[in-house]
XYZ file of C-alpha atoms in Angstrom:
734
model
C 237.360 160.064 109.466
C 239.101 160.790 106.113
C 236.647 158.308 104.399
C 233.522 160.558 105.896
C 235.436 163.652 104.374
C 236.042 162.347 100.970
C 232.679 161.302 100.809
C 231.652 164.924 101.971
C 233.975 166.040 99.374
C 232.262 164.000 96.630
C 228.851 164.995 97.265
C 230.044 168.782 97.046
C 231.786 168.161 93.833
C 228.293 166.201 92.545
C 226.589 169.519 93.796
C 228.538 171.489 91.624
C 228.497 169.382 88.595
C 224.541 169.561 89.064
C 224.305 172.989 89.363
C 227.041 173.325 86.754
C 224.742 171.491 84.475
C 221.219 173.361 85.137
C 221.613 175.452 82.220
C 218.146 176.384 82.196
C 218.995 178.716 85.519
C 220.896 180.705 82.837
C 217.809 181.888 80.720
C 215.989 185.023 81.410
C 212.984 184.751 78.851
C 211.775 188.204 79.639
C 215.097 189.567 77.815
C 213.488 191.337 74.764
C 209.865 191.526 75.782
C 210.295 195.455 76.308
C 211.110 197.805 73.973
C 211.042 196.148 70.255
C 212.178 192.924 71.099
C 208.638 191.335 70.612
C 209.656 187.732 72.733
C 207.487 186.522 74.968
C 208.112 184.654 78.170
C 205.361 181.596 77.084
C 206.275 178.079 78.597
C 207.270 176.012 75.181
C 209.473 173.616 74.067
C 212.103 173.579 71.772
C 210.256 173.967 68.330
C 207.348 173.196 69.906
C 203.812 173.562 68.391
C 202.661 174.999 71.603
C 203.651 178.320 73.134
C 201.320 178.669 76.154
C 201.429 182.030 77.595
C 200.188 185.660 78.782
C 198.611 188.025 76.142
C 198.567 191.474 76.883
C 197.078 192.951 73.828
C 193.110 193.376 73.433
C 191.311 192.323 70.142
C 193.466 193.903 67.289
C 196.569 195.206 66.180
C 199.270 196.965 67.864
C 202.534 196.716 66.798
C 204.964 196.903 70.339
C 202.491 193.497 70.896
C 203.758 191.534 68.077
C 204.187 188.674 70.312
C 200.744 188.950 72.753
C 203.236 190.481 75.452
C 204.798 193.734 76.235
C 206.656 194.581 79.212
C 204.870 198.047 78.995
C 201.589 196.766 80.131
C 199.867 195.270 83.515
C 197.068 193.564 82.165
C 196.425 190.062 81.226
C 193.765 188.983 78.730
C 193.887 185.701 78.619
C 196.862 182.761 78.290
C 196.592 181.423 74.539
C 198.539 178.636 72.920
C 200.545 179.828 70.005
C 202.975 182.879 69.367
C 205.412 184.129 67.480
C 209.108 185.078 69.047
C 211.043 188.162 67.434
C 208.532 189.152 64.948
C 207.655 192.611 63.681
C 204.333 191.127 62.605
C 201.545 189.805 64.921
C 199.428 186.723 65.084
C 198.536 183.645 66.615
C 197.153 184.016 69.774
C 195.088 180.806 69.872
C 193.308 179.081 71.930
C 193.035 181.422 74.950
C 192.061 180.161 78.397
C 191.960 182.474 81.092
C 190.986 181.950 84.742
C 188.340 184.475 86.628
C 186.458 184.593 89.419
C 182.613 186.045 89.559
C 180.026 185.945 86.653
C 182.187 188.037 84.021
C 181.666 189.694 80.652
C 182.148 188.018 77.467
C 184.123 191.195 76.685
C 187.909 192.036 76.161
C 188.242 195.443 77.059
C 190.986 196.825 79.273
C 189.224 197.705 82.454
C 185.643 196.969 81.084
C 186.586 192.707 80.364
C 186.939 189.614 81.662
C 190.537 190.181 82.043
C 193.406 190.910 84.737
C 195.734 193.631 86.254
C 198.777 191.891 87.783
C 202.185 192.975 88.909
C 205.268 192.254 87.102
C 206.765 191.549 90.367
C 204.751 188.518 90.390
C 206.072 187.355 87.315
C 207.799 184.337 86.964
C 209.382 182.546 83.591
C 212.247 179.890 82.815
C 212.237 177.153 80.128
C 208.861 175.676 79.845
C 207.610 177.688 82.429
C 205.883 180.909 83.354
C 204.087 182.019 86.629
C 201.883 184.835 87.716
C 199.192 186.143 90.309
C 196.157 187.970 89.100
C 195.695 190.323 91.156
C 192.141 190.928 90.334
C 191.076 187.539 90.811
C 193.488 186.239 93.299
C 194.502 183.561 91.127
C 198.237 181.911 91.057
C 198.731 180.605 87.478
C 201.198 178.525 86.702
C 202.137 176.974 82.980
C 204.407 174.317 81.380
C 204.209 172.703 78.264
C 204.914 169.552 75.911
C 205.434 170.014 72.359
C 202.005 169.628 71.847
C 200.097 170.313 74.621
C 199.886 173.013 77.023
C 199.373 172.334 80.936
C 197.746 174.472 82.926
C 197.768 174.925 86.831
C 195.531 177.756 88.675
C 195.460 178.189 92.663
C 192.225 179.734 93.091
C 190.737 181.280 95.910
C 187.203 180.059 98.378
C 184.594 181.023 95.775
C 181.243 179.125 94.125
C 181.946 181.055 90.824
C 185.368 180.457 90.198
C 185.640 180.194 86.587
C 187.677 179.516 83.322
C 187.243 181.695 79.662
C 187.843 179.774 76.934
C 187.917 182.206 74.169
C 187.947 181.865 70.593
C 187.510 185.338 69.381
C 190.782 185.920 71.077
C 193.858 186.615 68.724
C 197.011 188.565 68.261
C 196.036 191.487 65.449
C 193.958 188.556 63.251
C 190.418 188.282 62.987
C 188.467 184.783 63.608
C 186.455 183.578 60.498
C 184.860 180.464 61.996
C 184.822 178.459 65.340
C 183.469 176.084 67.597
C 183.462 174.634 71.042
C 181.810 171.375 72.303
C 181.034 170.130 76.130
C 181.894 166.077 75.437
C 181.208 165.612 78.997
C 181.823 168.016 82.346
C 185.545 167.496 81.979
C 186.322 167.659 78.756
C 185.960 170.335 76.201
C 187.032 170.239 72.329
C 186.795 173.030 70.105
C 188.634 174.835 66.649
C 189.438 178.391 65.852
C 189.903 179.338 62.418
C 191.690 182.884 61.633
C 192.690 185.416 59.099
C 195.073 188.681 59.530
C 198.908 188.273 58.606
C 198.363 184.968 58.128
C 195.992 184.495 55.581
C 194.243 181.300 56.740
C 195.895 179.659 59.790
C 193.686 176.999 61.980
C 194.213 175.168 65.465
C 191.774 172.311 67.332
C 192.363 171.829 70.264
C 191.403 168.828 73.168
C 191.196 170.106 76.990
C 190.398 168.148 80.332
C 189.653 169.686 83.756
C 191.119 168.105 86.747
C 187.694 168.912 88.085
C 184.194 168.686 87.205
C 182.883 171.943 86.084
C 179.273 172.558 87.300
C 177.997 175.772 85.230
C 178.504 176.472 81.633
C 177.823 179.790 79.979
C 178.316 180.130 76.209
C 178.749 182.947 73.854
C 178.363 183.171 70.035
C 178.613 186.243 67.871
C 177.347 188.520 70.602
C 174.660 186.198 71.923
C 174.827 184.973 75.518
C 173.332 181.511 76.433
C 173.546 178.277 77.909
C 173.954 175.707 75.714
C 176.712 172.827 75.462
C 177.731 173.574 72.123
C 178.201 176.483 69.949
C 179.068 177.245 66.658
C 179.650 180.583 64.695
C 182.226 182.992 64.031
C 183.193 184.198 67.562
C 182.528 181.415 70.129
C 183.150 181.433 73.794
C 182.543 179.227 76.826
C 182.609 179.955 80.245
C 182.765 177.054 82.724
C 182.825 177.645 86.540
C 183.430 175.547 89.781
C 182.913 176.104 92.963
C 186.119 176.452 95.214
C 188.042 176.102 98.311
C 190.294 178.211 99.412
C 193.640 177.545 97.457
C 192.264 175.211 95.928
C 194.191 174.000 92.665
C 192.144 173.189 89.454
C 194.405 171.688 86.347
C 193.753 171.588 82.710
C 195.555 169.901 79.631
C 195.158 171.369 76.206
C 196.646 169.531 73.422
C 196.991 171.347 70.002
C 196.403 170.158 66.573
C 196.012 171.766 62.788
C 193.937 168.091 61.833
C 190.841 167.917 64.281
C 190.099 167.661 67.697
C 190.169 163.526 67.856
C 194.119 164.352 66.698
C 194.798 166.715 69.426
C 192.915 164.515 72.249
C 195.622 161.745 70.846
C 198.384 164.488 71.275
C 197.249 164.792 74.491
C 197.014 161.430 75.437
C 200.468 160.748 74.491
C 202.587 163.570 75.877
C 200.745 164.385 79.267
C 199.066 161.118 80.868
C 198.505 161.908 84.290
C 198.139 165.099 86.144
C 201.468 165.586 87.644
C 202.297 169.063 87.130
C 205.604 168.970 88.492
C 206.486 166.040 86.921
C 205.903 167.579 82.785
C 207.410 170.721 84.047
C 210.871 168.293 85.077
C 210.605 166.854 81.905
C 210.376 170.087 79.769
C 213.419 171.485 81.915
C 215.327 168.213 81.067
C 214.695 168.471 77.344
C 215.664 172.244 77.289
C 218.716 171.737 79.535
C 219.769 168.813 76.923
C 219.475 171.472 74.059
C 221.125 174.325 76.205
C 223.720 171.454 77.145
C 225.510 171.900 73.584
C 227.586 174.733 74.351
C 229.523 175.497 77.705
C 230.944 178.805 78.174
C 233.207 180.978 80.404
C 231.791 184.272 80.593
C 232.855 187.781 81.727
C 230.768 188.017 84.209
C 226.961 186.848 85.118
C 225.183 189.263 82.832
C 226.756 187.866 79.870
C 226.413 184.257 80.653
C 222.430 185.134 81.055
C 222.826 186.858 77.383
C 224.036 184.507 76.112
C 222.359 181.227 77.213
C 219.179 183.242 76.865
C 219.994 184.011 72.764
C 220.735 180.018 72.685
C 216.817 179.592 73.942
C 215.781 182.031 71.815
C 217.259 180.621 68.767
C 215.647 176.993 69.664
C 212.327 178.309 69.843
C 211.156 178.569 65.731
C 210.111 177.293 63.451
C 207.747 175.340 64.874
C 206.333 171.827 65.170
C 203.044 171.345 63.117
C 202.654 167.402 62.887
C 200.343 165.346 65.125
C 201.840 162.306 67.084
C 201.160 159.970 64.030
C 202.427 162.224 61.642
C 199.211 163.835 60.306
C 198.851 167.243 59.949
C 196.932 170.174 57.452
C 199.589 171.273 55.123
C 200.479 174.191 53.096
C 197.926 173.097 50.350
C 195.089 173.174 53.203
C 194.352 169.586 53.119
C 195.151 166.846 55.332
C 198.477 164.711 54.815
C 200.195 161.949 56.622
C 203.809 163.022 56.986
C 206.470 160.016 55.000
C 209.279 162.542 56.111
C 209.310 162.798 60.083
C 207.779 165.897 61.753
C 206.664 168.863 59.891
C 207.530 172.338 61.139
C 205.904 175.865 59.924
C 206.859 179.555 60.449
C 209.767 180.000 58.726
C 211.391 184.023 58.667
C 213.861 183.029 56.070
C 214.895 187.009 55.040
C 215.848 186.786 58.761
C 217.174 183.470 60.079
C 218.903 182.154 56.674
C 221.828 184.764 57.364
C 223.069 183.315 61.473
C 220.204 181.118 62.822
C 220.026 178.236 59.862
C 223.698 178.610 59.768
C 224.482 178.095 63.845
C 221.366 175.166 63.331
C 223.107 173.407 60.769
C 226.603 173.573 62.984
C 225.488 172.810 66.557
C 221.664 171.280 65.700
C 222.258 169.335 62.176
C 219.289 167.199 62.404
C 216.852 169.868 63.584
C 218.080 171.472 60.561
C 217.463 169.010 58.082
C 213.783 168.759 59.493
C 213.234 172.016 58.802
C 214.814 172.162 55.226
C 212.563 168.676 54.846
C 210.030 170.682 55.703
C 210.632 173.097 53.004
C 210.765 170.550 50.523
C 207.608 169.516 51.257
C 206.004 172.958 51.226
C 207.730 172.878 47.605
C 205.710 169.493 46.636
C 202.400 170.895 47.614
C 202.520 174.410 46.443
C 205.651 174.499 43.849
C 207.586 177.258 45.551
C 209.693 176.873 48.611
C 208.676 179.092 51.392
C 209.910 182.640 51.472
C 208.093 184.293 54.452
C 205.774 181.885 55.587
C 203.859 181.429 59.268
C 200.962 179.161 60.020
C 201.246 177.215 56.935
C 200.832 180.368 54.866
C 202.881 182.321 52.647
C 202.410 185.665 53.625
C 205.045 187.299 50.736
C 206.039 190.182 53.519
C 209.770 189.879 52.533
C 211.789 189.500 49.837
C 214.233 187.380 48.397
C 214.224 183.113 47.812
C 216.026 182.211 50.553
C 214.948 178.798 51.721
C 217.503 178.465 48.592
C 220.197 179.825 50.513
C 219.203 177.429 53.189
C 218.797 174.416 51.258
C 222.254 174.856 49.611
C 224.101 175.089 52.662
C 222.780 172.289 54.299
C 223.350 170.084 51.106
C 226.930 171.589 50.691
C 227.682 170.694 54.292
C 227.347 167.168 53.683
C 223.579 166.510 54.964
C 222.905 162.864 52.830
C 219.244 162.553 54.299
C 218.126 164.855 52.147
C 216.977 164.109 48.384
C 219.346 166.286 46.263
C 217.888 165.761 43.070
C 214.312 167.449 44.332
C 216.447 169.842 46.554
C 218.081 171.510 43.508
C 215.046 171.506 41.587
C 213.095 173.034 43.797
C 216.191 175.831 44.302
C 216.164 176.412 40.799
C 212.535 176.495 40.234
C 212.752 179.213 42.821
C 215.471 181.215 40.865
C 213.451 180.771 37.761
C 209.762 180.863 38.234
C 207.678 184.035 38.813
C 206.282 184.503 42.277
C 204.641 187.740 44.391
C 208.128 189.862 44.508
C 210.002 187.771 41.647
C 209.672 188.876 37.954
C 212.440 187.124 36.153
C 211.626 188.244 32.741
C 212.302 191.449 33.655
C 214.951 190.799 35.799
C 216.932 188.642 33.201
C 215.802 191.534 30.831
C 217.543 194.310 32.409
C 219.881 192.982 35.127
C 218.111 194.235 37.581
C 214.622 195.289 38.809
C 213.522 198.627 37.430
C 211.944 200.727 40.288
C 209.273 202.157 37.341
C 208.037 198.768 36.190
C 208.811 196.507 38.972
C 207.418 196.239 42.525
C 208.474 198.468 45.357
C 212.213 197.648 47.028
C 213.368 197.352 43.528
C 216.841 197.925 44.660
C 216.702 195.379 47.786
C 215.045 192.389 45.891
C 218.086 192.996 43.385
C 220.545 192.359 46.190
C 219.277 189.712 47.665
C 218.342 187.993 44.469
C 222.109 187.776 43.432
C 223.181 186.153 46.780
C 220.424 183.479 46.170
C 221.539 183.015 42.347
C 225.178 182.834 43.544
C 223.954 179.642 45.930
C 221.944 178.075 42.925
C 225.102 178.125 41.010
C 227.418 176.677 43.956
C 224.857 173.936 44.380
C 224.859 173.315 40.498
C 228.790 173.347 40.525
C 228.570 170.668 43.202
C 225.742 168.577 40.904
C 228.083 169.374 37.529
C 225.740 171.103 36.117
C 228.092 173.603 34.306
C 225.620 175.608 32.035
C 222.832 176.260 35.455
C 226.510 177.029 36.877
C 227.223 179.541 34.392
C 224.060 181.077 33.900
C 223.497 181.375 37.566
C 226.526 182.748 38.659
C 226.922 185.568 35.825
C 223.242 186.919 37.382
C 224.875 186.671 40.778
C 227.222 189.685 39.762
C 223.803 191.543 38.918
C 224.476 194.155 41.921
C 227.202 195.874 39.716
C 224.284 197.138 37.839
C 222.910 199.334 40.923
C 226.519 200.576 41.948
C 226.939 204.142 41.233
C 230.465 204.869 40.908
C 230.661 208.662 41.280
C 228.357 208.432 44.805
C 229.650 204.673 45.735
C 226.089 204.239 46.509
C 223.803 201.279 45.476
C 220.994 203.109 44.075
C 217.927 202.215 42.173
C 217.541 202.819 38.109
C 214.755 202.670 35.461
C 213.775 200.720 32.768
C 215.710 203.327 30.598
C 218.781 202.726 32.710
C 218.546 206.532 34.449
C 218.983 206.691 38.223
C 216.182 207.915 40.456
C 216.296 211.523 41.036
C 216.438 213.181 43.392
C 218.461 211.100 45.216
C 218.970 210.829 49.103
C 220.572 208.196 50.481
C 219.249 208.882 54.324
C 215.815 208.339 52.972
C 213.826 205.133 54.082
C 210.733 205.846 51.708
C 210.826 208.057 48.407
C 208.755 211.629 48.273
C 205.757 209.387 46.413
C 205.890 207.200 49.432
C 207.599 204.581 47.465
C 210.287 202.208 48.743
C 213.144 201.075 46.746
C 214.817 199.535 49.729
C 213.554 197.041 52.275
C 213.532 198.673 55.260
C 216.550 200.569 55.258
C 218.216 202.984 53.201
C 221.057 203.436 50.850
C 223.733 203.828 53.210
C 222.459 200.444 54.779
C 221.909 198.418 51.312
C 224.736 199.887 49.823
C 226.919 196.525 51.751
C 224.561 194.141 50.679
C 227.312 191.412 48.770
C 228.152 188.506 50.716
C 229.595 186.284 48.142
C 232.060 188.120 45.601
C 233.764 190.236 48.538
C 237.301 191.221 46.574
C 234.951 192.173 42.808
C 232.770 194.029 45.477
C 235.870 195.939 47.412
C 237.464 196.639 43.999
C 234.476 198.616 42.690
C 235.509 201.297 45.211
C 238.650 201.756 43.630
C 240.698 200.077 46.236
C 240.686 198.860 49.870
C 241.316 201.875 51.846
C 238.547 203.848 49.791
C 236.383 201.024 50.438
C 237.609 201.039 54.277
C 236.504 204.894 54.197
C 233.365 204.934 52.594
C 232.501 201.792 55.375
C 233.846 203.546 58.234
C 231.448 206.883 57.589
C 228.314 204.346 57.789
C 229.257 203.827 61.033
C 229.929 207.961 61.893
C 227.632 209.754 59.807
C 224.967 211.571 61.803
C 221.769 210.179 61.205
C 219.703 212.649 62.254
C 216.070 212.110 61.735
C 215.679 209.560 58.964
C 213.295 210.811 56.707
C 210.289 207.924 56.622
C 211.292 206.515 59.991
C 207.990 207.458 61.150
C 206.849 204.843 58.291
C 209.384 202.242 59.406
C 209.791 201.816 63.188
C 211.585 199.217 62.912
C 215.191 200.515 61.631
C 216.813 200.640 65.267
C 219.862 199.625 66.792
C 221.799 202.403 65.278
C 225.305 202.850 65.380
C 225.620 205.627 62.950
C 223.334 204.629 60.134
C 224.349 200.730 60.631
C 221.175 199.620 62.019
C 221.872 196.464 63.887
C 218.070 196.248 64.594
C 217.552 195.120 61.365
C 219.140 191.977 59.394
C 220.655 193.761 56.417
C 223.371 195.122 58.548
C 224.394 191.743 60.466
C 227.280 191.254 58.308
C 228.205 194.596 57.703
C 231.006 194.731 60.679
C 232.684 191.481 59.105
C 233.191 193.540 56.109
C 236.319 195.301 57.297
C 238.047 191.771 57.347
C 238.186 192.008 53.765
C 239.796 194.720 53.381
C 242.544 193.768 56.052
C 241.025 195.835 58.649
C 240.423 193.089 61.814
C 240.871 195.929 64.153
C 237.505 198.065 62.892
C 235.356 194.875 63.077
C 236.587 194.265 66.566
C 235.666 197.606 67.609
C 232.060 197.418 66.135
C 231.630 194.329 67.594
C 232.436 194.888 70.969
C 229.974 198.094 70.645
C 226.780 195.542 69.600
C 227.863 193.429 72.422
C 228.164 196.248 75.425
C 224.933 198.233 73.919
C 222.788 196.379 72.246
C 222.404 192.898 74.323
C 221.800 193.429 78.218
C 220.005 191.431 80.436
C 216.797 192.947 81.044
C 213.671 193.315 79.318
C 214.707 196.051 77.190
C 217.818 194.160 76.547
C 217.349 193.992 72.905
C 217.827 196.781 70.056
C 215.513 195.197 67.541
C 212.953 192.338 66.885
C 214.739 189.314 67.507
C 213.351 187.840 64.551
C 212.795 183.962 65.458
C 216.069 183.478 66.558
C 218.486 185.700 64.029
C 219.227 188.426 66.565
C 220.654 185.702 68.907
C 222.603 183.625 66.444
C 224.516 186.695 65.543
C 225.077 187.140 69.022
C 226.377 183.740 69.986
C 228.488 183.320 66.375
C 229.972 187.119 67.321
C 230.938 186.093 70.665
C 232.661 182.820 69.232
C 234.694 185.551 67.445
C 233.759 185.116 63.652
C 230.276 184.954 61.594
C 228.896 183.154 58.238
C 229.019 186.420 56.153
C 228.797 183.732 53.069
C 227.039 181.037 54.673
C 227.403 178.309 51.322
C 230.782 179.340 51.061
C 231.588 176.994 54.025
C 233.676 179.816 55.562
C 233.554 181.851 58.537
C 234.743 185.400 58.584
C 236.713 185.980 61.570
C 235.900 189.308 64.196
C 236.704 188.974 67.796
C 235.950 187.061 70.545
C 233.301 188.268 73.203
C 233.559 185.992 76.103
C 236.852 183.742 77.710
C 236.144 180.522 76.309
C 233.662 178.531 74.671
C 233.138 174.848 74.164
C 231.276 173.324 71.437
C 230.113 169.779 71.649
C 230.020 168.836 68.146
C 227.120 166.520 66.575
C 229.910 164.189 65.628
C 231.000 163.682 69.222
C 233.613 165.965 69.054
C 234.636 169.165 71.132
C 235.413 172.523 69.586
C 237.621 174.868 72.408
C 237.648 178.598 72.130
C 239.678 180.509 73.975
C 240.123 184.427 74.257
C 243.565 184.688 76.081
C 244.209 187.687 77.729
C 240.571 189.226 76.881
C 239.405 192.116 78.789
C 237.496 195.600 78.435
C 240.317 197.066 76.821
C 241.947 194.284 75.393
C 239.372 193.557 72.854
C 241.575 193.286 69.757
C 243.088 190.232 67.894
C 246.946 189.942 67.936
C 246.870 186.376 66.541
C 245.138 183.238 65.814
C 246.183 179.515 66.436
C 244.239 176.570 65.484
C 245.648 173.564 67.622
C 248.753 175.480 68.642
C 249.800 177.014 64.998
C 249.062 180.350 63.559
C 246.619 180.494 61.110
C 245.780 183.702 58.551
C 243.671 185.837 60.323
C 240.632 186.368 57.706
C 238.285 182.787 57.646
C 238.091 179.662 59.701
C 236.616 176.815 57.617
C 233.441 175.161 58.766
C 235.794 171.667 58.256
C 238.029 172.345 60.535
C 235.736 172.971 63.264
C 234.025 170.211 62.812
C 237.259 167.938 63.102
C 237.522 169.341 66.777
C 240.334 171.029 68.317
C 241.494 174.246 69.729
C 241.148 177.813 68.764
C 242.741 180.220 70.400
C 242.733 184.309 70.284
C 245.538 186.171 71.686
C 243.987 189.477 72.445
C 245.678 192.885 72.687
C 245.141 196.811 73.450
C 246.805 197.304 70.565
C 245.517 198.053 66.717
């Protein structure tokens, strides 16, 4: 009897352990799909090429549907294979498949097209899985994915005209420039879509196999319906039809490639060998569990657990794989390449992600971060520039700065020996020395800032961003003993001082004669002439954008007290109606004029600590956690921006943040979870505890590292990588 009891207890314990290690159960892909989070519930793998999921948007531009999906819609136009997560610009939506019943029209007009209504109550989503009931057709849709392929499983009603629409015209805010579809046999279709939009020129080939032969084919080319097997033109579509029994399942496997459809076939054959949907889903779930298992948490409540692991999930979606299983891909020069440096990746939202996303990957997933950097360096070799805001293998020039510089330098200084250091330094120096669309270095060197009257727009923000990029080049030059370069770039990194107005304590625009812009409204997002001096913000938000020379910056205010008072005002000033907010819709997540929904604010709460007011950092971080990261569809206060918002949440939950990523130090804030265990890539563990954390106990009384009290300003990356225990003693006193 005792032996039986022990066996039962063992089975119970194993069951508990199994459940505890099922990290995907804590992820809700619907978080951020409402309001302006711009996330999606598509099925994908970590950093995968394929993100197969629902699109609500009709052909054309609608900012709320940047990801293709928004919670306010109850109409699905198709299930496409590429999406961008959390961006403020629409693109992708390539290679759309849509199951239908009947002889449907080849158009995408709401209520008139081939789409279908659906209910959000019928949707399910988890990492690597999406399901929905199409109410117009009585079809159940299930989707899963491998890195380079999507797997569709459709359960049809009884009909002689069950069908699947394959649409190369469909896209998200872009337009198809050329396409073709080839029916290779009665179970196999291949095709190609090339498009232009936010991404100037990107392309994908596909190769699709069907579990059942189709009985009828109807084609569409640029408005003309036909009955041929192959179609080529600007906008091409094919409707394949079957006779189905009630609840008959038809499966479709779709491989993608940028190279050609033969490569897409190889990708598909390698990654989905059979027709076992459940098996592929289980494998994808296991991949996600391996990635998510790098961090264990003791959350304050289940809502926080969901918010945390969903943040971790969102941080592992982008950038995206672009090379085939054999290393082939069409590169940034639009030529075919065979990668000699491992997998290649695209979709680098570096203006956002240099701040916390890449530092997070460098801490927890350095091998992956190194792959991304090798892709950046390959981009440099092909185009003679590092990427700035690159999507779909095209530079968009959407945002400012040269922040691949920061990511590469951070990686190098943290000891990555797998990258070519000489090439890396050449690339970062070249980026800060050679002109491009938003960097006129001759003017910058002449004036010590970008003058608003003879430079591009956003002159203030571009100056501030350049200062940090210069600092990063200087730090790499120092590590490589390049003294002259170090001195030159370090001097230039102080150019923010040239835009600081000591009378107003604001960073302000100046012209080529050294005059301040007048009139000056620190609240304005745009000027009266509809020009922007600041990028997606105003003087209140951009004055604090000094990430590297913290003490010098504080001294410019006259004293720590003056600095704190001014910074305090940012969080309590009455924003009212921001002039220009109708033009710039994504300045969101406001606390006073602090805008957590926009990246330039992300380090600002931590600046209090530099002035000795950790208590104020704790107050702001707690408010952001309570108000702006909620476990519901509208739970994000702004674009997740390819994982940057999510990375902020995870770092801040740990109680520290990389204000200056390349410094090798993290600035202390206040932890928001009871306990976090980091399973470090070197095999060690780093445990973070918040003793006596509660609603009231949000302030830090003391901090111990491995039992010894430490200074409450910063913690070193090297100390974390040694493993050990970091303990915060929390209090309600400040």
